[in-house]
Coordinates of N, CA and C in Angstrom, one line a residue:
X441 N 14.9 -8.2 44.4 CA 15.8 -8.0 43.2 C 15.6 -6.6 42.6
X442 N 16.8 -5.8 42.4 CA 16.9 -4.1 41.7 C 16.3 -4.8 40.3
X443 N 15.4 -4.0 39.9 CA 14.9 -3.6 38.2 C 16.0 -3.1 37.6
X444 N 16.4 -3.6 36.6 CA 17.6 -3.0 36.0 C 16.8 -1.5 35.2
X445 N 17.4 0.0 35.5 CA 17.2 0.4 34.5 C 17.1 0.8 32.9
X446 N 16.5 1.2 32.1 CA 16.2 0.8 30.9 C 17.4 2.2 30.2
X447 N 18.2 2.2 29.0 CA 19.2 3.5 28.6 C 18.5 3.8 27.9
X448 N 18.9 4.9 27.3 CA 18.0 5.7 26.6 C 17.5 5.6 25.5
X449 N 18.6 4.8 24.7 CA 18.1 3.9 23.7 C 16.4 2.8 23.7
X450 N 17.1 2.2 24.6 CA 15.9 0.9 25.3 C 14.8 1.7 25.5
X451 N 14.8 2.5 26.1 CA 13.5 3.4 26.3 C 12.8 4.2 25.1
X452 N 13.6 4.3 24.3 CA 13.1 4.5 23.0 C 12.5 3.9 22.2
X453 N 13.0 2.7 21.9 CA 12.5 1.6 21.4 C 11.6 1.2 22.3
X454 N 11.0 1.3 23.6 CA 10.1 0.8 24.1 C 8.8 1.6 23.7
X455 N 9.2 3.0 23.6 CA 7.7 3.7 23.5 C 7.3 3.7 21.6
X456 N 8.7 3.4 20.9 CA 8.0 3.3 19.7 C 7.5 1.8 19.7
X457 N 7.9 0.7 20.2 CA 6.6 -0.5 20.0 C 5.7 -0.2 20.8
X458 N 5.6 0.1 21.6 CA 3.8 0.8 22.1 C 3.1 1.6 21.7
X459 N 4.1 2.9 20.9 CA 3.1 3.6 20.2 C 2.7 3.0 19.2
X460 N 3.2 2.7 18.2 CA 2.9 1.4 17.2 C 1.8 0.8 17.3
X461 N 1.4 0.0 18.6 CA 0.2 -0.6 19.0 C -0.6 0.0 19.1
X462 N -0.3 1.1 20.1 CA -1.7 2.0 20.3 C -2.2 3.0 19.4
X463 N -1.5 2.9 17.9 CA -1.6 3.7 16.9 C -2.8 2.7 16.0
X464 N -2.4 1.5 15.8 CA -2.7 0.4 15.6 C -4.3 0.1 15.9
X465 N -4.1 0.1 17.3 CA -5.8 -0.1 17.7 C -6.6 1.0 17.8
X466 N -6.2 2.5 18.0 CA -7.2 3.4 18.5 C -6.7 4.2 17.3
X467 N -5.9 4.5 16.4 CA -5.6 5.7 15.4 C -5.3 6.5 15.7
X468 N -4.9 8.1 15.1 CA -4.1 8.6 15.8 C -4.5 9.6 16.3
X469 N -5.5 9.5 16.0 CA -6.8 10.7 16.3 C -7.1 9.7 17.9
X470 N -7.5 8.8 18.5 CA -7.4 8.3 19.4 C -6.3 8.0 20.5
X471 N -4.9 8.3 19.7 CA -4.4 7.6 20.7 C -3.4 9.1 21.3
X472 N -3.3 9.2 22.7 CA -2.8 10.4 23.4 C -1.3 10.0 23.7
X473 N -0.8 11.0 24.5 CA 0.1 10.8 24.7 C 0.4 10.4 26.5
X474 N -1.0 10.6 26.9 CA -0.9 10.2 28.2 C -0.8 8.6 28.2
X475 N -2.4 8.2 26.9 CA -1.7 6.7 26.8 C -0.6 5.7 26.5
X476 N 0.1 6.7 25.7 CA 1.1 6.0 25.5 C 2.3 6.0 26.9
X477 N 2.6 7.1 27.5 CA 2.8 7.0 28.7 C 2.5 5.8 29.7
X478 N 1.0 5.7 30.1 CA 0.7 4.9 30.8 C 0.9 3.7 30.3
X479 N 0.9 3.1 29.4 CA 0.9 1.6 28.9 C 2.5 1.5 28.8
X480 N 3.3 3.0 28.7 CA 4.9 2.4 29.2 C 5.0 2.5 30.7
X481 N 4.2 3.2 31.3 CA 4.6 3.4 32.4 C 5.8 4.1 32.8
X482 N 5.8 5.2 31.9 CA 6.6 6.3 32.3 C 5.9 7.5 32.3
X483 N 6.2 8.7 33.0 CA 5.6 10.1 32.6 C 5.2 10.7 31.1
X484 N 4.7 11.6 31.0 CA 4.3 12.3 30.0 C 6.0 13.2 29.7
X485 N 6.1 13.7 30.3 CA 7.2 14.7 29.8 C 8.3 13.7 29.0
X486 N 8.6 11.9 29.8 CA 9.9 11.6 29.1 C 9.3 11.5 27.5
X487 N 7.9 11.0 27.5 CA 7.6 10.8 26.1 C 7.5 12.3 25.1
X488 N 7.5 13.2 25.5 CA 7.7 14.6 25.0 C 9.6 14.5 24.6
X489 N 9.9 14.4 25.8 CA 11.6 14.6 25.9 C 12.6 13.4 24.5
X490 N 12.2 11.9 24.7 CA 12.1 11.5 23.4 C 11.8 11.6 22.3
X491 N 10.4 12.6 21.7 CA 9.8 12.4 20.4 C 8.9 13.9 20.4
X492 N 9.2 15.0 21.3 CA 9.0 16.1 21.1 C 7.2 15.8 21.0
X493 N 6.4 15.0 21.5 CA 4.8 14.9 21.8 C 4.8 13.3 20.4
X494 N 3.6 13.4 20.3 CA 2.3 12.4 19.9 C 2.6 12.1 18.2
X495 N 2.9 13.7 17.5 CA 3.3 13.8 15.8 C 4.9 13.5 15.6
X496 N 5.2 13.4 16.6 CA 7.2 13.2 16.4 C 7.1 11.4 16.5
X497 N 6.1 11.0 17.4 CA 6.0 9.4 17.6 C 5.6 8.7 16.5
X498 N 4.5 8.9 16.1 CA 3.5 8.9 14.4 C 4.9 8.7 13.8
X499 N 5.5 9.9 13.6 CA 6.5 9.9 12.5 C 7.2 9.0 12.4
X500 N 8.4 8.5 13.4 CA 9.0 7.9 13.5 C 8.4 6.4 13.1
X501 N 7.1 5.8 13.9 CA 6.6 4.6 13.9 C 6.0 4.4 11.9
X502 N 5.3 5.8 11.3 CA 5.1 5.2 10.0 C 6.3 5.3 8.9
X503 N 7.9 6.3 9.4 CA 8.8 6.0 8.4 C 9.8 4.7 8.5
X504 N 9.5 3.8 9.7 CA 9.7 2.8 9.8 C 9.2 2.1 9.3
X505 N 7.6 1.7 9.1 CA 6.7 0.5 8.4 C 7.0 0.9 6.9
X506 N 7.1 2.5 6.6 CA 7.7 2.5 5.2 C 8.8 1.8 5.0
X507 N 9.9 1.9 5.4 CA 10.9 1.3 5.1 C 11.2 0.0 5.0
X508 N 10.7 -0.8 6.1 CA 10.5 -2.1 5.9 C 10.1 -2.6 4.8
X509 N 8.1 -1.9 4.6 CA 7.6 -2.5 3.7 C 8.4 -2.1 2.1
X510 N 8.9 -0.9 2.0 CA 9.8 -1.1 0.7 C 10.3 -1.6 0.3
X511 N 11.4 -1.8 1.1 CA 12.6 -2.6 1.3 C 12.3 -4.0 0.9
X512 N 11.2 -4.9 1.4 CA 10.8 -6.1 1.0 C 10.0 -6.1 -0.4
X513 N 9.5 -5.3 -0.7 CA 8.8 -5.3 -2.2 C 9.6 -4.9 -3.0
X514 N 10.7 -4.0 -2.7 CA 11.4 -3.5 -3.9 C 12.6 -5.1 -3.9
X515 N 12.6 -5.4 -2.9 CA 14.0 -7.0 -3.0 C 12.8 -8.5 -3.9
X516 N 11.8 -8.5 -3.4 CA 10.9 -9.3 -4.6 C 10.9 -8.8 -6.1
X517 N 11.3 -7.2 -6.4 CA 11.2 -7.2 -7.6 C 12.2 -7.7 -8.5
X518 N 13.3 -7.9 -7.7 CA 15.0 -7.6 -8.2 C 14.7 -8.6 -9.7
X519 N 15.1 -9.8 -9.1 CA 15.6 -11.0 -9.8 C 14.3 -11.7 -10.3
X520 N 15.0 -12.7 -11.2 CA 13.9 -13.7 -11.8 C 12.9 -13.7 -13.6
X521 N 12.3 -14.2 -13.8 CA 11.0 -14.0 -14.5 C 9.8 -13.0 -14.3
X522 N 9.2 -12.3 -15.5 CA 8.3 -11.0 -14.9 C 7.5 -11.7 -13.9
X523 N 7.1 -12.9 -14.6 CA 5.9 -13.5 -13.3 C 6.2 -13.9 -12.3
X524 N 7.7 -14.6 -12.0 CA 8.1 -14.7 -11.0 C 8.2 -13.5 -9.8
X525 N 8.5 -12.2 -11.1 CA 8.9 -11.3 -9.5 C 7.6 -10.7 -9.3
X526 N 6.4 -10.7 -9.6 CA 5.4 -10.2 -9.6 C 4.7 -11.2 -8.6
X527 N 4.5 -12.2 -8.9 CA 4.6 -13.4 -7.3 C 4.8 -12.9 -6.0
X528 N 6.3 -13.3 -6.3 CA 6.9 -12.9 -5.0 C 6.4 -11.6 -4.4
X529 N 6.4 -10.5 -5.6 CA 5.9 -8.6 -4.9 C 4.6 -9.2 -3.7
X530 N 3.3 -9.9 -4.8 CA 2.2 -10.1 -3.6 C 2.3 -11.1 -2.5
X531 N 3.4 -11.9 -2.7 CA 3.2 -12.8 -1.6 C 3.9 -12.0 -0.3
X532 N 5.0 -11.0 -1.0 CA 5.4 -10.4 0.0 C 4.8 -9.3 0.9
X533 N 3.9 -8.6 -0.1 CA 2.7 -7.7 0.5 C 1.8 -8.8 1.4
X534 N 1.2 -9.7 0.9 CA 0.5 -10.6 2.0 C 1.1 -10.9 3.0
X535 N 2.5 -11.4 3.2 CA 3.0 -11.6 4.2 C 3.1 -10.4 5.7
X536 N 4.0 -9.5 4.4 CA 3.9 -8.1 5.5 C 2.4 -8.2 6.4
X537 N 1.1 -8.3 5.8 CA -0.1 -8.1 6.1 C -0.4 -9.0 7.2
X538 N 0.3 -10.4 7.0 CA 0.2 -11.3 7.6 C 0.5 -11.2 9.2
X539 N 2.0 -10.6 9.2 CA 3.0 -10.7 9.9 C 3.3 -9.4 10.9
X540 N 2.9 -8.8 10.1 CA 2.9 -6.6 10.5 C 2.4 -6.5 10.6
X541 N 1.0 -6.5 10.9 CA -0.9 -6.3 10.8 C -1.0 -4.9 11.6
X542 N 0.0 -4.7 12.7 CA -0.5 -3.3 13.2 C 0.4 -1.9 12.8
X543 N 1.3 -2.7 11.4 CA 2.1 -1.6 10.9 C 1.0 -1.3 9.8
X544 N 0.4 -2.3 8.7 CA -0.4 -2.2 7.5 C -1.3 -1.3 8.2
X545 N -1.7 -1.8 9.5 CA -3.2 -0.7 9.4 C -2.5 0.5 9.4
X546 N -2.1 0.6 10.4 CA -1.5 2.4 10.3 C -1.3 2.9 8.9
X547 N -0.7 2.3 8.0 CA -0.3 2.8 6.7 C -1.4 3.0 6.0
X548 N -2.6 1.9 5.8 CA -3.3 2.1 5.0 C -4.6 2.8 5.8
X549 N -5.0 2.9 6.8 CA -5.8 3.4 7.8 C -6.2 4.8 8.2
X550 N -4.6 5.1 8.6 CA -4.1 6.4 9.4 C -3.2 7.8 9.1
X551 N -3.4 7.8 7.5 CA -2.1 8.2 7.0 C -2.6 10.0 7.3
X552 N -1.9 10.8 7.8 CA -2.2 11.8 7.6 C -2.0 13.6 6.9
X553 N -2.5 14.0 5.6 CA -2.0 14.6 4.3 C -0.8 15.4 4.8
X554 N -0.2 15.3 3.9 CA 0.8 16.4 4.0 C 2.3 15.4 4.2
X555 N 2.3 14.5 4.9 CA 3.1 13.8 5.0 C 4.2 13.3 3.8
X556 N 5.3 13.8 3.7 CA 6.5 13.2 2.7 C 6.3 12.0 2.3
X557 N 6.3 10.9 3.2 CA 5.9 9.6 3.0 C 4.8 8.8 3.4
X558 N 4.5 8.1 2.4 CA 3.3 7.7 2.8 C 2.8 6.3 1.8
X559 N 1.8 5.4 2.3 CA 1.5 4.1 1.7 C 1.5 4.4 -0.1
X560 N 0.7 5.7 0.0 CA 0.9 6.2 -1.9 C 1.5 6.7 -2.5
X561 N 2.9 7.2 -1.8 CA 3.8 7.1 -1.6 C 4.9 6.2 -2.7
X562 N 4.9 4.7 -1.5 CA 5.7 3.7 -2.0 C 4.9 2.5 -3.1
X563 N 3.7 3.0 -3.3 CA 2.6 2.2 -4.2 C 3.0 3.0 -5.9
X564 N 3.4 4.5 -5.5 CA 3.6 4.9 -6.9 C 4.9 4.5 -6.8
X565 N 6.1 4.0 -6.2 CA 7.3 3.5 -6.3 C 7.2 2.3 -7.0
X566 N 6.4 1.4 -6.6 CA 6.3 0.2 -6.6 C 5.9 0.3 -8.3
X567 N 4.6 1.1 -8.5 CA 4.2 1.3 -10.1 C 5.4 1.7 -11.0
X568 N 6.2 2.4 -10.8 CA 7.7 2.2 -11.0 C 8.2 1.1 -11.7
X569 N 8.4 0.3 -10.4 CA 9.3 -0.4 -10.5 C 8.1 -2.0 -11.8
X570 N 7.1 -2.0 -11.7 CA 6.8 -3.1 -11.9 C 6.1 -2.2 -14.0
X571 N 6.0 -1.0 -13.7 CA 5.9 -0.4 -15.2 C 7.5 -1.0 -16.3
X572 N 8.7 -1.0 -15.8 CA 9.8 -0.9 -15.8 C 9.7 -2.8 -16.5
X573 N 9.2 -3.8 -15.3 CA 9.2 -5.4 -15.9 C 8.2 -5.4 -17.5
X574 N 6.8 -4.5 -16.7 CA 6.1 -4.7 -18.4 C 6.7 -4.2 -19.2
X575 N 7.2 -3.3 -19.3 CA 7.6 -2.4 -21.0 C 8.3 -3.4 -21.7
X576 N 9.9 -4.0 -20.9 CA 10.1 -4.7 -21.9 C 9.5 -5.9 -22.3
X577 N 8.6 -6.8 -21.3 CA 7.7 -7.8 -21.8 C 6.3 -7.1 -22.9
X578 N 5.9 -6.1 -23.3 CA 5.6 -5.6 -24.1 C 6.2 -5.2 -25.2
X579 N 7.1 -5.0 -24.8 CA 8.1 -4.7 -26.6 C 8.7 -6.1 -27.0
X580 N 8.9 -7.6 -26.5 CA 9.3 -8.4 -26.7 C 7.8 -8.9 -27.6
X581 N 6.7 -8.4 -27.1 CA 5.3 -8.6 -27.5 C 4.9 -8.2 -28.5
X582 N 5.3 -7.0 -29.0 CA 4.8 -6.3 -29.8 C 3.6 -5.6 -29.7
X583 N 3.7 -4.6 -28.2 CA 2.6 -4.0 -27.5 C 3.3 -3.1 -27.2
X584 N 2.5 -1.6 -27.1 CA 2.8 -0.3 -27.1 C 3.7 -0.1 -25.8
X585 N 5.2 -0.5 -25.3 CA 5.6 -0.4 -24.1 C 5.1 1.1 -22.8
X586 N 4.5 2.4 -23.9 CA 4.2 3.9 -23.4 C 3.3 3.3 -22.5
X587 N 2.3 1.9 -22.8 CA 1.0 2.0 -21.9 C 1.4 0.9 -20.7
X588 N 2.6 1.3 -20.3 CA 3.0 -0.1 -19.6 C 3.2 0.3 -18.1
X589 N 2.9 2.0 -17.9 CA 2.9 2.9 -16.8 C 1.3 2.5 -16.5
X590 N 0.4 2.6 -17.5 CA -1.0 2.7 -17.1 C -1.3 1.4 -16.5
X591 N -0.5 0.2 -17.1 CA -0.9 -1.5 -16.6 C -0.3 -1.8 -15.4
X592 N 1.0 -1.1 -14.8 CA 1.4 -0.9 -13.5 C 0.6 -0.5 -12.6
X593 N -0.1 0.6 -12.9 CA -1.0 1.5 -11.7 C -2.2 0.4 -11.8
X594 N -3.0 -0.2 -12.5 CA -4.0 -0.6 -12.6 C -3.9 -2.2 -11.6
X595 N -2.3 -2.9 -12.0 CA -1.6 -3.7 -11.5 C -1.5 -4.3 -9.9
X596 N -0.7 -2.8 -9.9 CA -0.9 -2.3 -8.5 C -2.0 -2.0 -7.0
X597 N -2.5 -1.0 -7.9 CA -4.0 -0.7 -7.6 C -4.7 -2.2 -7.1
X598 N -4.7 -3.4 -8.4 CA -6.0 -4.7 -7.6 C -4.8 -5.0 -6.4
X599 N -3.7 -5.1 -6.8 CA -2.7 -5.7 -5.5 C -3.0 -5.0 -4.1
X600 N -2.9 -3.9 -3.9 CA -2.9 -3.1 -3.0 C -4.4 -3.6 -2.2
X601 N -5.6 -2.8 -3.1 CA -6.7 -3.3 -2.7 C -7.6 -4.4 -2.0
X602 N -6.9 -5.5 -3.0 CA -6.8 -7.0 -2.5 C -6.4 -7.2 -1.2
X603 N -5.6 -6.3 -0.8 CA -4.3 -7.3 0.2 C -5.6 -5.9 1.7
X604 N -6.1 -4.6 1.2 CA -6.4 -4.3 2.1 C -8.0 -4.8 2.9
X605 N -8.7 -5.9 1.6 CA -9.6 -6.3 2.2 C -9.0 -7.5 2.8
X606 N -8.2 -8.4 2.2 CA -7.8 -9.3 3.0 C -7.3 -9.4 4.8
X607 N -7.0 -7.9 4.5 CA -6.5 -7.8 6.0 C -7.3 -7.8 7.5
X608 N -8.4 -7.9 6.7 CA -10.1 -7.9 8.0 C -10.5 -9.8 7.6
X609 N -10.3 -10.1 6.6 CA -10.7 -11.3 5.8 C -10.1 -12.2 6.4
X610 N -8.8 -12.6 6.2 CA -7.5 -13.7 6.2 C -7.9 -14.7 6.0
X611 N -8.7 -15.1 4.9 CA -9.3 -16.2 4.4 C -9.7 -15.8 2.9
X612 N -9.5 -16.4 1.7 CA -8.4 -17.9 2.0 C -7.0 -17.5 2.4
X613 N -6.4 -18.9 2.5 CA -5.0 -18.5 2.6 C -4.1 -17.1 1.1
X614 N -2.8 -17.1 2.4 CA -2.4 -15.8 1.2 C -1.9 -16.4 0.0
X615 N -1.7 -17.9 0.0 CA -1.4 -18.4 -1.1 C -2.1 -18.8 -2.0
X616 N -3.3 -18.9 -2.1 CA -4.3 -18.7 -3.1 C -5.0 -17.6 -3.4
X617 N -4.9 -16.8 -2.5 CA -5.1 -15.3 -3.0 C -3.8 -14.1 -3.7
X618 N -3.1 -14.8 -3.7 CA -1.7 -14.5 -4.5 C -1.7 -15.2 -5.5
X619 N -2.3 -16.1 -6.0 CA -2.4 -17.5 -7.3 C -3.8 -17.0 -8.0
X620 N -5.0 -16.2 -6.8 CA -5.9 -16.2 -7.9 C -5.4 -14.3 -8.3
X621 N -4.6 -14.0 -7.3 CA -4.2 -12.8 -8.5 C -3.5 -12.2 -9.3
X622 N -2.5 -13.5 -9.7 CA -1.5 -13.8 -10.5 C -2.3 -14.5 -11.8
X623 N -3.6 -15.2 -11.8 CA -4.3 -15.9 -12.1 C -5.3 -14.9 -13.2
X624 N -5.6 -13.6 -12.7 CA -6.3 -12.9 -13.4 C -5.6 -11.9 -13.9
X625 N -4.2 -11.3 -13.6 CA -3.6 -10.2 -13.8 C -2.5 -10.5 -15.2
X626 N -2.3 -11.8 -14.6 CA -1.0 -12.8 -15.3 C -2.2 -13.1 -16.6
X627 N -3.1 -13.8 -16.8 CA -3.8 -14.4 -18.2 C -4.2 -13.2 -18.4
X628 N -4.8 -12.1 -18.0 CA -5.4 -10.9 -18.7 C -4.3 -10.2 -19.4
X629 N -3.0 -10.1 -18.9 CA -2.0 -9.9 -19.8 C -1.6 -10.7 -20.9
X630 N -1.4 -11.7 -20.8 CA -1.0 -12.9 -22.0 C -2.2 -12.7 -23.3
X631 N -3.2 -12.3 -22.6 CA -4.2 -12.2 -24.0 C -4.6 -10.7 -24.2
X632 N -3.8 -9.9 -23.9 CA -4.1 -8.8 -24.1 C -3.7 -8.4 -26.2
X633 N -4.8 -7.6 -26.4 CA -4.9 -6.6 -27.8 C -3.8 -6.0 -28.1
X634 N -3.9 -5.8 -29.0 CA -3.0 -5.0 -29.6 C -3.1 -3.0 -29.5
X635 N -4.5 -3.5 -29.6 CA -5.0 -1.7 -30.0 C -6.9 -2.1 -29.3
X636 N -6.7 -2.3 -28.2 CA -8.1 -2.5 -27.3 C -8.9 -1.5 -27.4
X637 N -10.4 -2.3 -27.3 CA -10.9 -1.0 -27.5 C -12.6 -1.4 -26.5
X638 N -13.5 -0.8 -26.7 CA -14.4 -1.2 -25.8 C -15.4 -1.4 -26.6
X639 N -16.7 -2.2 -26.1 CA -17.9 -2.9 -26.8 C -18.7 -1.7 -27.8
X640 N -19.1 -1.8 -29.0 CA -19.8 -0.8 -29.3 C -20.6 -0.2 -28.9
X641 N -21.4 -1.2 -27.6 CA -22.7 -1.0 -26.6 C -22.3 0.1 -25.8
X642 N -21.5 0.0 -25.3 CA -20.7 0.7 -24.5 C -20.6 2.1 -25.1
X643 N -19.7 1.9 -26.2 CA -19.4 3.5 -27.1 C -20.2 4.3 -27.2
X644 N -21.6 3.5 -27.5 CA -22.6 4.2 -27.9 C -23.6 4.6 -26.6
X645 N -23.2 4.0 -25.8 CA -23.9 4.7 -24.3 C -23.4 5.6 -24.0
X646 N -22.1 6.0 -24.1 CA -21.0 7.4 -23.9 C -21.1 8.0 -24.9
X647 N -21.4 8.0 -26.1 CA -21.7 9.3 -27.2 C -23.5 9.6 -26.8
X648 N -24.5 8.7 -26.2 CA -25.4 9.5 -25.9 C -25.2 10.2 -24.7
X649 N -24.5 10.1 -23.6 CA -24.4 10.1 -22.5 C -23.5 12.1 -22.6
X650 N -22.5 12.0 -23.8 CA -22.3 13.4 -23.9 C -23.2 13.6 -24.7
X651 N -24.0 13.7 -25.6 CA -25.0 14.2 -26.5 C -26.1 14.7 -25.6
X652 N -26.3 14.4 -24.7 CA -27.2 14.8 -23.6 C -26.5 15.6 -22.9
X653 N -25.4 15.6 -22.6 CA -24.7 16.6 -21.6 C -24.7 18.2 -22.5
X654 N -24.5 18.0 -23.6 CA -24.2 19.0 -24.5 C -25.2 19.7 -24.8
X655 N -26.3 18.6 -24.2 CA -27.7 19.6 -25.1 C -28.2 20.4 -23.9
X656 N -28.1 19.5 -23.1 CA -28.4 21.1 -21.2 C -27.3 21.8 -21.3
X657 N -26.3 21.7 -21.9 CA -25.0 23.1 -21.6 C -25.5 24.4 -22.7
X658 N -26.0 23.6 -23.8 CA -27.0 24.5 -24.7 C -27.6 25.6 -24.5
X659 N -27.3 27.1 -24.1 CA -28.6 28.0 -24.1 C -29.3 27.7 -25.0
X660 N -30.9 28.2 -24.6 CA -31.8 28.2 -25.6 C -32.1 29.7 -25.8
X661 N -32.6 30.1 -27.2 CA -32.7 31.3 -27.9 C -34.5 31.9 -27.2
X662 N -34.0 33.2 -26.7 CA -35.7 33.6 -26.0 C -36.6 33.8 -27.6

């Protein structure tokens, strides 16, 4: 039986799901382009001739996992109740995690500076978009809506975190680890202050803590 050959297309899409993988298991600092070659079992030059070497493949495979994973967190935000779309945002991030395991690592694993796009990137998008649900549940509150950028990032930040230890973890399920952080993010908001402030114990550990800083910045007189 003739092998049908692969068009140029198909061959494209072949070496970006391999590179993908092999970005996935070895990083990018690991992974060559000879291997990616061999594991397609094509030469080195077509994978140059495609993707111009190893940083044109990267490219390609992480402004994809961007796009996807946007695309699905920014469609959880749309519609609904604040707490509803804040739900759905983590169940959707868990899922991705669930489902994409060798896209997430690359994103949160492998990212390399300089890059236009990137996991922190679409996390300050996402603080965006989820600053935008609290303000007006804070003005309906009668809570400063200005600090509704700071409760996004902070928001954000346990979401993101959460979802990157779970991704070595995958226990418990993503549905109780989306319930217990709906559970702490959700009631810490409902009982939030008006004008918060921190324990006096506290205060007064940081006014000695500069009072001491201030007194070594002190020259002393010969």
């Amino acid at each position: 039986m003739v092998r049908q050959r692969m068009t140029g297309r198909q061959r494209r899409e072949q070496l970006i799901a391999i590179g993908r993988t092999a970005f996935a298991e070895c990083g990018f600092d690991g992974t060559s382009v000879e291997d990616i070659a061999a594991r397609a079992g094509v030469s080195k030059p077509l994978v140059y001739e495609h993707f111009g070497g190893k940083e044109g493949l990267y490219a390609v495979v992480v402004d994809r996992e961007m796009l996807h994973l946007e695309r699905i967190i920014t469609d959880a935000l749309q519609h609904g109740r604040s707490r509803e779309r804040i739900e759905r945002a983590v169940i959707a991030l868990l899922t991705y995690v669930e489902e994409e395991t060798d896209g997430f690592q690359i994103l949160v694993r492998d990212m390399t500076p300089g890059q236009e796009r990137s996991y922190s990137t679409l996390l300050n998008a996402a603080v965006g978009q989820v600053a935008h649900i609290l303000a007006r549940a804070f003005k309906r509150n009668g809570l400063n809506p200005d600090m509704a950028v700071l409760y996004g990032q902070a928001l954000v930040g346990m979401v993101s975190m959460t979802a990157q230890w779970w991704l070595d973890e995958r226990s418990p399920d993503k549905e109780v680890v989306a319930a217990h952080i709906i559970n702490l993010c959700w009631n810490g908001l409902s009982g939030m202050e008006t004008d918060p402030m921190l324990s006096q114990t506290v205060l007064d550990e940081i006014a000695e803590h500069k009072e001491y800083h201030q007194e070594e910045e002190t020259p002393t007189s010969s």
